[in-house]
């Protein structure tokens, strides 16, 4: 057992665990200073990212408006449904067919199926929900009922 333990001081060529930790810290720090492209292996597998379209939801006194960015999609590829107070928008953006004479270096755009669901307030008139798709943006108009509109009540004396 004595043969496994080094004797001697760290300054005279002996093993110093703190020096090795400091060297490892310096190596790790230098990795973070390099651009990420330099860290990627040339044979890196191309991976397709999970896709979750971005949404904006706004409200005014007449309606709620849900906007989803769906670039590269067609109206027919999008489905909008309403069930039990939940608005669901789903679809699929298909990966372009890989061409045999092209070499892909990077695929960062996300493809595949998606589904986004939003709980809708009771004041929305479900029968009047309207969806429009234009220039890669889906707009779902959720009109409020008459009872939801603000009303000023005159105080009588």
mmCIF file of C-alpha atoms in Angstrom, residues 9-139:
data_model
loop_
_atom_site.group_PDB
_atom_site.id
_atom_site.type_symbol
_atom_site.label_atom_id
_atom_site.label_comp_id
_atom_site.label_asym_id
_atom_site.label_seq_id
_atom_site.Cartn_x
_atom_site.Cartn_y
_atom_site.Cartn_z
ATOM 1 C CA UNK A 9 6.787 18.092 -1.675
ATOM 2 C CA UNK A 10 4.726 19.407 -4.570
ATOM 3 C CA UNK A 11 7.386 21.962 -5.493
ATOM 4 C CA UNK A 12 10.020 19.274 -6.056
ATOM 5 C CA UNK A 13 8.223 17.321 -8.768
ATOM 6 C CA UNK A 14 5.748 15.519 -6.527
ATOM 7 C CA UNK A 15 2.067 15.109 -7.356
ATOM 8 C CA UNK A 16 -0.005 18.193 -6.559
ATOM 9 C CA UNK A 17 -3.767 17.660 -6.992
ATOM 10 C CA UNK A 18 -4.406 21.403 -6.774
ATOM 11 C CA UNK A 19 -2.015 22.087 -9.660
ATOM 12 C CA UNK A 20 -3.818 19.477 -11.790
ATOM 13 C CA UNK A 21 -7.204 20.991 -10.920
ATOM 14 C CA UNK A 22 -5.954 24.430 -11.923
ATOM 15 C CA UNK A 23 -4.652 23.061 -15.239
ATOM 16 C CA UNK A 24 -8.016 21.414 -15.910
ATOM 17 C CA UNK A 25 -9.832 24.670 -15.058
ATOM 18 C CA UNK A 26 -7.628 26.548 -17.554
ATOM 19 C CA UNK A 27 -8.311 23.960 -20.280
ATOM 20 C CA UNK A 28 -12.067 24.176 -19.694
ATOM 21 C CA UNK A 29 -11.966 27.984 -19.730
ATOM 22 C CA UNK A 30 -10.145 27.964 -23.067
ATOM 23 C CA UNK A 31 -12.892 25.791 -24.564
ATOM 24 C CA UNK A 32 -15.546 28.395 -23.743
ATOM 25 C CA UNK A 33 -13.466 31.152 -25.313
ATOM 26 C CA UNK A 34 -13.427 29.454 -28.756
ATOM 27 C CA UNK A 35 -16.284 29.876 -31.223
ATOM 28 C CA UNK A 36 -18.673 26.935 -31.104
ATOM 29 C CA UNK A 37 -18.035 26.087 -34.770
ATOM 30 C CA UNK A 38 -14.482 25.123 -33.850
ATOM 31 C CA UNK A 39 -15.733 22.648 -31.263
ATOM 32 C CA UNK A 40 -18.015 20.764 -33.647
ATOM 33 C CA UNK A 41 -16.629 17.591 -35.127
ATOM 34 C CA UNK A 42 -16.528 17.462 -38.940
ATOM 35 C CA UNK A 43 -18.550 14.259 -38.838
ATOM 36 C CA UNK A 44 -21.178 15.824 -36.578
ATOM 37 C CA UNK A 45 -24.600 14.292 -37.176
ATOM 38 C CA UNK A 46 -27.191 16.750 -38.459
ATOM 39 C CA UNK A 47 -30.012 16.920 -35.933
ATOM 40 C CA UNK A 48 -33.431 18.421 -36.448
ATOM 41 C CA UNK A 49 -34.580 20.673 -33.633
ATOM 42 C CA UNK A 50 -37.962 20.326 -31.996
ATOM 43 C CA UNK A 51 -40.302 22.956 -33.324
ATOM 44 C CA UNK A 52 -42.654 25.093 -31.260
ATOM 45 C CA UNK A 53 -44.053 28.039 -33.240
ATOM 46 C CA UNK A 54 -43.956 31.377 -31.448
ATOM 47 C CA UNK A 55 -47.264 32.914 -30.370
ATOM 48 C CA UNK A 56 -48.505 36.390 -29.429
ATOM 49 C CA UNK A 57 -51.817 36.841 -27.621
ATOM 50 C CA UNK A 58 -53.385 40.271 -27.385
ATOM 51 C CA UNK A 59 -56.693 41.595 -26.110
ATOM 52 C CA UNK A 60 -58.830 44.631 -26.713
ATOM 53 C CA UNK A 61 -62.408 45.405 -25.677
ATOM 54 C CA UNK A 62 -63.852 43.412 -28.625
ATOM 55 C CA UNK A 63 -61.696 40.278 -28.866
ATOM 56 C CA UNK A 64 -58.646 38.202 -28.030
ATOM 57 C CA UNK A 65 -56.201 37.688 -30.884
ATOM 58 C CA UNK A 66 -53.792 34.750 -31.113
ATOM 59 C CA UNK A 67 -51.004 35.049 -33.715
ATOM 60 C CA UNK A 68 -48.650 32.193 -34.571
ATOM 61 C CA UNK A 69 -45.611 32.422 -36.814
ATOM 62 C CA UNK A 70 -45.717 29.507 -39.264
ATOM 63 C CA UNK A 71 -43.140 30.361 -41.939
ATOM 64 C CA UNK A 72 -42.922 28.013 -44.877
ATOM 65 C CA UNK A 73 -46.305 26.433 -44.181
ATOM 66 C CA UNK A 74 -49.515 26.428 -46.197
ATOM 67 C CA UNK A 75 -53.014 27.039 -44.886
ATOM 68 C CA UNK A 76 -53.940 23.402 -45.556
ATOM 69 C CA UNK A 77 -51.172 22.185 -43.227
ATOM 70 C CA UNK A 78 -52.644 23.947 -40.172
ATOM 71 C CA UNK A 79 -55.563 22.761 -38.028
ATOM 72 C CA UNK A 80 -57.417 24.954 -35.515
ATOM 73 C CA UNK A 81 -59.887 23.393 -33.077
ATOM 74 C CA UNK A 82 -61.775 24.378 -29.943
ATOM 75 C CA UNK A 83 -62.887 21.879 -27.312
ATOM 76 C CA UNK A 84 -63.861 22.307 -23.650
ATOM 77 C CA UNK A 85 -62.526 25.854 -23.478
ATOM 78 C CA UNK A 86 -59.150 24.982 -25.019
ATOM 79 C CA UNK A 87 -58.004 26.357 -28.375
ATOM 80 C CA UNK A 88 -55.578 23.966 -30.087
ATOM 81 C CA UNK A 89 -53.481 24.841 -33.119
ATOM 82 C CA UNK A 90 -51.568 21.999 -34.720
ATOM 83 C CA UNK A 91 -49.852 21.065 -37.938
ATOM 84 C CA UNK A 92 -46.703 19.779 -39.507
ATOM 85 C CA UNK A 93 -43.895 21.497 -41.354
ATOM 86 C CA UNK A 94 -42.259 18.883 -43.537
ATOM 87 C CA UNK A 95 -38.529 18.648 -44.116
ATOM 88 C CA UNK A 96 -37.572 19.549 -47.652
ATOM 89 C CA UNK A 97 -36.559 16.524 -49.687
ATOM 90 C CA UNK A 98 -32.849 15.934 -49.455
ATOM 91 C CA UNK A 99 -31.232 16.258 -52.836
ATOM 92 C CA UNK A 100 -28.544 13.723 -53.637
ATOM 93 C CA UNK A 101 -26.211 16.247 -55.269
ATOM 94 C CA UNK A 102 -26.283 18.617 -52.274
ATOM 95 C CA UNK A 103 -24.145 18.309 -49.178
ATOM 96 C CA UNK A 104 -25.831 19.772 -46.096
ATOM 97 C CA UNK A 105 -23.476 21.485 -43.667
ATOM 98 C CA UNK A 106 -26.074 22.727 -41.203
ATOM 99 C CA UNK A 107 -29.828 22.330 -40.699
ATOM 100 C CA UNK A 108 -31.058 24.794 -38.073
ATOM 101 C CA UNK A 109 -34.632 25.351 -39.153
ATOM 102 C CA UNK A 110 -36.996 23.111 -37.216
ATOM 103 C CA UNK A 111 -39.425 20.721 -38.859
ATOM 104 C CA UNK A 112 -42.031 18.225 -37.788
ATOM 105 C CA UNK A 113 -45.361 18.179 -36.012
ATOM 106 C CA UNK A 114 -46.380 20.788 -33.491
ATOM 107 C CA UNK A 115 -49.342 21.441 -31.244
ATOM 108 C CA UNK A 116 -50.024 24.546 -29.168
ATOM 109 C CA UNK A 117 -52.986 24.761 -26.773
ATOM 110 C CA UNK A 118 -54.412 27.811 -25.018
ATOM 111 C CA UNK A 119 -57.119 28.001 -22.352
ATOM 112 C CA UNK A 120 -59.765 30.427 -23.566
ATOM 113 C CA UNK A 121 -61.847 32.613 -21.210
ATOM 114 C CA UNK A 122 -65.558 31.811 -20.870
ATOM 115 C CA UNK A 123 -66.479 35.196 -22.352
ATOM 116 C CA UNK A 124 -65.383 34.146 -25.873
ATOM 117 C CA UNK A 125 -68.232 33.501 -28.324
ATOM 118 C CA UNK A 126 -67.133 30.127 -29.708
ATOM 119 C CA UNK A 127 -69.470 30.231 -32.727
ATOM 120 C CA UNK A 128 -67.822 33.416 -33.991
ATOM 121 C CA UNK A 129 -64.155 32.347 -33.771
ATOM 122 C CA UNK A 130 -62.391 33.168 -37.032
ATOM 123 C CA UNK A 131 -58.961 32.044 -38.309
ATOM 124 C CA UNK A 132 -56.969 33.609 -41.147
ATOM 125 C CA UNK A 133 -53.628 32.574 -42.611
ATOM 126 C CA UNK A 134 -51.557 35.126 -44.512
ATOM 127 C CA UNK A 135 -47.827 35.408 -45.291
ATOM 128 C CA UNK A 136 -46.816 32.697 -42.809
ATOM 129 C CA UNK A 137 -48.809 34.118 -39.892
ATOM 130 C CA UNK A 138 -51.948 32.498 -38.493
ATOM 131 C CA UNK A 139 -54.385 34.880 -36.787
#
